[in-house]
Amino acid sequence: MYAVVAEGLWRFFSDNPVLRGVSLAVEEGGVYGLIGPNGAGKTTMFRILATLLRPSRGTAKVFGKDVVREASDVRRMIAYLPEEAGVYKNLTGRGFLKMVSRVYGLGSSALEQGVTISGLGEDVDRRMGEYSKGMRRRILLAGCLMVKPRLAILDEPTAGLDVEHSVYVRKIISQYAEQGTTFIVSSHNMLEVDYLCDRIALIHRGSIIAEGKPRELTASHNVQNLEELFVKKMGEAP
Amino acid sequence: MPLVSKELRELLSEKTILIGVVLMPLVIFPLIGFSMAPVNMREGDAGPGAAVLVVDQDGGKYAALFVEALRKTGFNPQPIQLQNDNLLQLIENSGASAAVIIPQGFSTQLEQKNKPTVKLFLKLASSSIVEFERIGSMRDRFYAAVSLMGEALASEEGVAVSFYKAPIDLSGEVVYRDQIISETDAGQLFQQFFASTLLIPIALTLVVTTSGTIAATSIGLEKEAKTLEMLLTYPIGRSTILASKLLGSTVVALLGTASLMTGIVFYFSRLTAFAGMSITLSLSPLNLVLLMVVLFFALVTTLGLGVLAGVLAGDVRGSQQLAGLIQLPLILLPLLLFLSGGIQSLQQPLATIILIIPFTHLMLAIQAILESSYLNILLHVGVMVAWTVVIIGLAAFMFRGERLLTMRVKLGRRKPVV
């Protein structure tokens, strides 16, 4: 079964097309990377899948549910971590996770699971306003994964994090992917993409310009790695 | 100089500063002046031709001279006979602004160079600044009539200067709410009125304005911190999120209400303790409850406006600026007009416009509570409830769909040069 199926997605802001007929299919399980330069349309794509924005044209389905007509069903299956998402500064980490578990109608075991995912130890009882950027990202990721979503949409989950926190986040993503959660992530870090993603799509100016497994793509384009592939494809793009 | 120039450019590029500090006074005060001009003109009740009931129990030549003096000072004396009639009813029924009783022996006393006492009754139609000003102005003119009497007496032989300067004692009383109160009490009533009319609306306005900003900030914070995006993808309805925000803000607002009401109760307890009057503007327990109800709806309406501002703006600063810009004229205009002259003194078209503003009814409801006009309280609370429903409905509408994320009303501030 496909976790995500998008067909001919267009999205305009005023007269400006940010997505131009994007079609992609993400199989259930594993990590799918959406790669592209700033302003390529990644965040808009994620926001549509997360039911925050409506497509101007085309359809998008998450596990067979239309993101517009069956948005509430979709929201029960997904977790979304926006790029540079903030925290409620006056809540403790535990307080935040407790709120999330209650919103999803989950019990204390989910809360403890969230605490474990965050890996923050005693810091989970500190106010999130005191957290470093890496700690904030970890607690937000824990909030996403503790609800056991079928699809986790993570917009640049490690952007701006130091090595220690980045490694931790990647480890958690890999761990949950192995347990069956489907991830769709964006990143500017090609090493991270290579390490994490089973399949990737290159998006540029609102269109998918390449799609496949990282190894297959580098081989078929006769490049050494994803960074070279990225530069080459961006150079070729109109 | 370059730094001053930079500061000026930065500050004047902020539209809120430009509008709030520079343009708003230019608009509001001329508007108040324009609206108050008809107030002064309308004071015909106290101006030339103001009807004064004259009960002449003397019938002598000096009584006639005093009536003539009243006429010369611009009153319209209307002689009446006071038999079994109640003077209060006569004043009410005739529509006169005042009444004087010239006592029996008035002329004889003046002939004997003794000061007679004339009873003066001034009608206070409502507890408003305009009314207090009006009766003050009338009282001054009664004294002018007494001076005219003195001038007439001065032409007679053997009149001492000290006598003709003030030949008549005026015993002034005020008719208010079908009761006669002494001028001293009226003065205290005015002090109470002034204290309550000024302080209660100003205090309420502060709480109400702050509450609107709380709601706007609440949404602005979520947008700025990008926590809103996550919140909107949780499996809960937008209406639940909006209701939670309103409820949270309402709890804060209720705390503010409770705090304010405690302060007001204490304030009034001190006022009445000092006054010791037969008539006061003190708040009964029922009136306190009504004041709380009025304040609550004003707060919820403001919270709705705050939510609107929060939805329209992109960040905390923007939402606070927008909330201020929406609230400022809506709250300040009725407040200033209310403090200046009262809505009833405005010309009809302007009064209609002002009456459309929800917070006008906050001011009018406060006035009605202070005067215990329960029908008016009901009317104004009803209008406020209707406005509350409309604004919350509008806020709910704006909260739906993607406009919550995509709308970015900017107030045109310059981007900092990087």
PDB file of N, CA and C in Angstrom, chain A residues 11 47 50 52-54 75-76 80 82-83 85-88 96 100 103-104 140, chain B residues 222 225-238 401-402 405-406 408:
ATOM      1  N   ARG A  11      -0.123  24.250  -6.681  1.00  0.00           N
ATOM      2  CA  ARG A  11      -0.501  25.164  -5.612  1.00  0.00           C
ATOM      3  C   ARG A  11       0.005  26.571  -5.978  1.00  0.00           C
ATOM      4  N   ARG A  47       3.011  20.736   3.765  1.00  0.00           N
ATOM      5  CA  ARG A  47       1.832  21.348   4.377  1.00  0.00           C
ATOM      6  C   ARG A  47       0.532  20.819   3.756  1.00  0.00           C
ATOM      7  N   ALA A  50       0.017  17.491   5.229  1.00  0.00           N
ATOM      8  CA  ALA A  50      -0.366  17.605   6.649  1.00  0.00           C
ATOM      9  C   ALA A  50      -1.738  18.258   6.818  1.00  0.00           C
ATOM     10  N   LEU A  52      -2.697  21.180   6.093  1.00  0.00           N
ATOM     11  CA  LEU A  52      -2.699  22.602   6.456  1.00  0.00           C
ATOM     12  C   LEU A  52      -3.059  23.485   5.267  1.00  0.00           C
ATOM     13  N   LEU A  53      -2.646  23.085   4.081  1.00  0.00           N
ATOM     14  CA  LEU A  53      -2.960  23.837   2.866  1.00  0.00           C
ATOM     15  C   LEU A  53      -3.744  22.944   1.908  1.00  0.00           C
ATOM     16  N   ARG A  54      -4.554  23.591   1.106  1.00  0.00           N
ATOM     17  CA  ARG A  54      -5.287  22.838   0.080  1.00  0.00           C
ATOM     18  C   ARG A  54      -4.551  22.980  -1.247  1.00  0.00           C
ATOM     19  N   ARG A  75      -5.443  13.373   9.596  1.00  0.00           N
ATOM     20  CA  ARG A  75      -4.751  13.892  10.793  1.00  0.00           C
ATOM     21  C   ARG A  75      -4.586  12.821  11.875  1.00  0.00           C
ATOM     22  N   ARG A  76      -5.466  11.847  11.865  1.00  0.00           N
ATOM     23  CA  ARG A  76      -5.324  10.761  12.863  1.00  0.00           C
ATOM     24  C   ARG A  76      -4.162   9.833  12.542  1.00  0.00           C
ATOM     25  N   TYR A  80       3.319  15.779  12.114  1.00  0.00           N
ATOM     26  CA  TYR A  80       4.035  16.745  11.280  1.00  0.00           C
ATOM     27  C   TYR A  80       4.976  17.573  12.140  1.00  0.00           C
ATOM     28  N   PRO A  82       7.158  20.771  11.602  1.00  0.00           N
ATOM     29  CA  PRO A  82       7.552  21.834  10.664  1.00  0.00           C
ATOM     30  C   PRO A  82       9.019  22.215  10.848  1.00  0.00           C
ATOM     31  N   GLU A  83       9.559  22.822   9.814  1.00  0.00           N
ATOM     32  CA  GLU A  83      10.922  23.328   9.888  1.00  0.00           C
ATOM     33  C   GLU A  83      10.967  24.437  10.952  1.00  0.00           C
ATOM     34  N   ALA A  85      10.219  24.480  13.992  1.00  0.00           N
ATOM     35  CA  ALA A  85       9.043  24.573  14.870  1.00  0.00           C
ATOM     36  C   ALA A  85       9.484  24.982  16.270  1.00  0.00           C
ATOM     37  N   GLY A  86       8.683  25.778  16.893  1.00  0.00           N
ATOM     38  CA  GLY A  86       9.008  26.246  18.238  1.00  0.00           C
ATOM     39  C   GLY A  86       8.321  25.417  19.301  1.00  0.00           C
ATOM     40  N   VAL A  87       8.521  25.847  20.532  1.00  0.00           N
ATOM     41  CA  VAL A  87       7.937  25.126  21.671  1.00  0.00           C
ATOM     42  C   VAL A  87       7.131  26.095  22.531  1.00  0.00           C
ATOM     43  N   TYR A  88       6.294  25.527  23.385  1.00  0.00           N
ATOM     44  CA  TYR A  88       5.580  26.349  24.360  1.00  0.00           C
ATOM     45  C   TYR A  88       6.540  26.604  25.524  1.00  0.00           C
ATOM     46  N   PHE A  96       4.423  19.090  27.871  1.00  0.00           N
ATOM     47  CA  PHE A  96       4.101  19.110  26.443  1.00  0.00           C
ATOM     48  C   PHE A  96       3.707  17.711  25.966  1.00  0.00           C
ATOM     49  N   VAL A 100       0.151  16.315  24.379  1.00  0.00           N
ATOM     50  CA  VAL A 100       0.011  15.604  23.106  1.00  0.00           C
ATOM     51  C   VAL A 100      -0.700  14.266  23.325  1.00  0.00           C
ATOM     52  N   VAL A 103      -4.335  14.865  23.820  1.00  0.00           N
ATOM     53  CA  VAL A 103      -5.009  15.265  22.576  1.00  0.00           C
ATOM     54  C   VAL A 103      -5.320  14.034  21.725  1.00  0.00           C
ATOM     55  N   TYR A 104      -4.381  13.091  21.715  1.00  0.00           N
ATOM     56  CA  TYR A 104      -4.559  11.865  20.924  1.00  0.00           C
ATOM     57  C   TYR A 104      -5.319  10.786  21.702  1.00  0.00           C
ATOM     58  N   LEU A 140      10.154  17.806  20.338  1.00  0.00           N
ATOM     59  CA  LEU A 140       9.101  17.893  19.320  1.00  0.00           C
ATOM     60  C   LEU A 140       9.022  16.585  18.527  1.00  0.00           C
TER      61      LEU A 140
ATOM     62  N   GLU B 222       1.797  31.664  18.750  1.00  0.00           N
ATOM     63  CA  GLU B 222       1.736  30.344  18.099  1.00  0.00           C
ATOM     64  C   GLU B 222       2.240  30.422  16.667  1.00  0.00           C
ATOM     65  N   ALA B 225       6.147  31.186  16.772  1.00  0.00           N
ATOM     66  CA  ALA B 225       6.946  30.042  17.223  1.00  0.00           C
ATOM     67  C   ALA B 225       6.696  28.805  16.363  1.00  0.00           C
ATOM     68  N   LYS B 226       5.772  28.932  15.414  1.00  0.00           N
ATOM     69  CA  LYS B 226       5.398  27.827  14.530  1.00  0.00           C
ATOM     70  C   LYS B 226       4.832  26.642  15.304  1.00  0.00           C
ATOM     71  N   THR B 227       4.342  26.880  16.495  1.00  0.00           N
ATOM     72  CA  THR B 227       3.668  25.803  17.216  1.00  0.00           C
ATOM     73  C   THR B 227       2.252  25.623  16.664  1.00  0.00           C
ATOM     74  N   LEU B 228       1.747  26.685  16.024  1.00  0.00           N
ATOM     75  CA  LEU B 228       0.387  26.612  15.480  1.00  0.00           C
ATOM     76  C   LEU B 228       0.282  25.545  14.398  1.00  0.00           C
ATOM     77  N   GLU B 229       1.332  25.435  13.565  1.00  0.00           N
ATOM     78  CA  GLU B 229       1.293  24.451  12.481  1.00  0.00           C
ATOM     79  C   GLU B 229       1.143  23.037  13.041  1.00  0.00           C
ATOM     80  N   MET B 230       1.891  22.754  14.088  1.00  0.00           N
ATOM     81  CA  MET B 230       1.780  21.417  14.699  1.00  0.00           C
ATOM     82  C   MET B 230       0.398  21.237  15.314  1.00  0.00           C
ATOM     83  N   LEU B 231      -0.034  22.290  16.010  1.00  0.00           N
ATOM     84  CA  LEU B 231      -1.333  22.229  16.695  1.00  0.00           C
ATOM     85  C   LEU B 231      -2.459  21.929  15.701  1.00  0.00           C
ATOM     86  N   LEU B 232      -2.368  22.538  14.527  1.00  0.00           N
ATOM     87  CA  LEU B 232      -3.440  22.376  13.539  1.00  0.00           C
ATOM     88  C   LEU B 232      -3.441  21.003  12.887  1.00  0.00           C
ATOM     89  N   THR B 233      -2.329  20.257  13.051  1.00  0.00           N
ATOM     90  CA  THR B 233      -2.317  18.915  12.460  1.00  0.00           C
ATOM     91  C   THR B 233      -2.700  17.833  13.474  1.00  0.00           C
ATOM     92  N   TYR B 234      -2.953  18.256  14.718  1.00  0.00           N
ATOM     93  CA  TYR B 234      -3.431  17.284  15.703  1.00  0.00           C
ATOM     94  C   TYR B 234      -4.881  16.899  15.366  1.00  0.00           C
ATOM     95  N   PRO B 235      -5.277  15.699  15.780  1.00  0.00           N
ATOM     96  CA  PRO B 235      -6.641  15.256  15.422  1.00  0.00           C
ATOM     97  C   PRO B 235      -7.719  15.931  16.267  1.00  0.00           C
ATOM     98  N   ILE B 236      -7.753  17.228  16.208  1.00  0.00           N
ATOM     99  CA  ILE B 236      -8.794  17.992  16.902  1.00  0.00           C
ATOM    100  C   ILE B 236      -9.311  19.069  15.954  1.00  0.00           C
ATOM    101  N   GLY B 237     -10.569  19.450  16.148  1.00  0.00           N
ATOM    102  CA  GLY B 237     -11.182  20.429  15.253  1.00  0.00           C
ATOM    103  C   GLY B 237     -10.673  21.836  15.537  1.00  0.00           C
ATOM    104  N   ARG B 238     -10.805  22.674  14.498  1.00  0.00           N
ATOM    105  CA  ARG B 238     -10.414  24.079  14.666  1.00  0.00           C
ATOM    106  C   ARG B 238     -11.267  24.749  15.751  1.00  0.00           C
ATOM    107  N   GLY B 401     -10.111  27.017   7.803  1.00  0.00           N
ATOM    108  CA  GLY B 401      -9.352  27.010   6.558  1.00  0.00           C
ATOM    109  C   GLY B 401      -7.896  27.390   6.742  1.00  0.00           C
ATOM    110  N   GLU B 402      -7.260  27.652   5.618  1.00  0.00           N
ATOM    111  CA  GLU B 402      -5.810  27.882   5.672  1.00  0.00           C
ATOM    112  C   GLU B 402      -5.440  29.345   5.873  1.00  0.00           C
ATOM    113  N   LEU B 405      -3.007  30.332   8.473  1.00  0.00           N
ATOM    114  CA  LEU B 405      -1.562  30.227   8.230  1.00  0.00           C
ATOM    115  C   LEU B 405      -1.091  31.186   7.154  1.00  0.00           C
ATOM    116  N   THR B 406      -1.967  31.445   6.195  1.00  0.00           N
ATOM    117  CA  THR B 406      -1.497  32.194   5.029  1.00  0.00           C
ATOM    118  C   THR B 406      -1.709  33.699   5.145  1.00  0.00           C
ATOM    119  N   ARG B 408      -1.345  37.349   6.243  1.00  0.00           N
ATOM    120  CA  ARG B 408      -0.257  38.121   6.844  1.00  0.00           C
ATOM    121  C   ARG B 408      -0.534  39.597   6.604  1.00  0.00           C
TER     122      ARG B 408
END
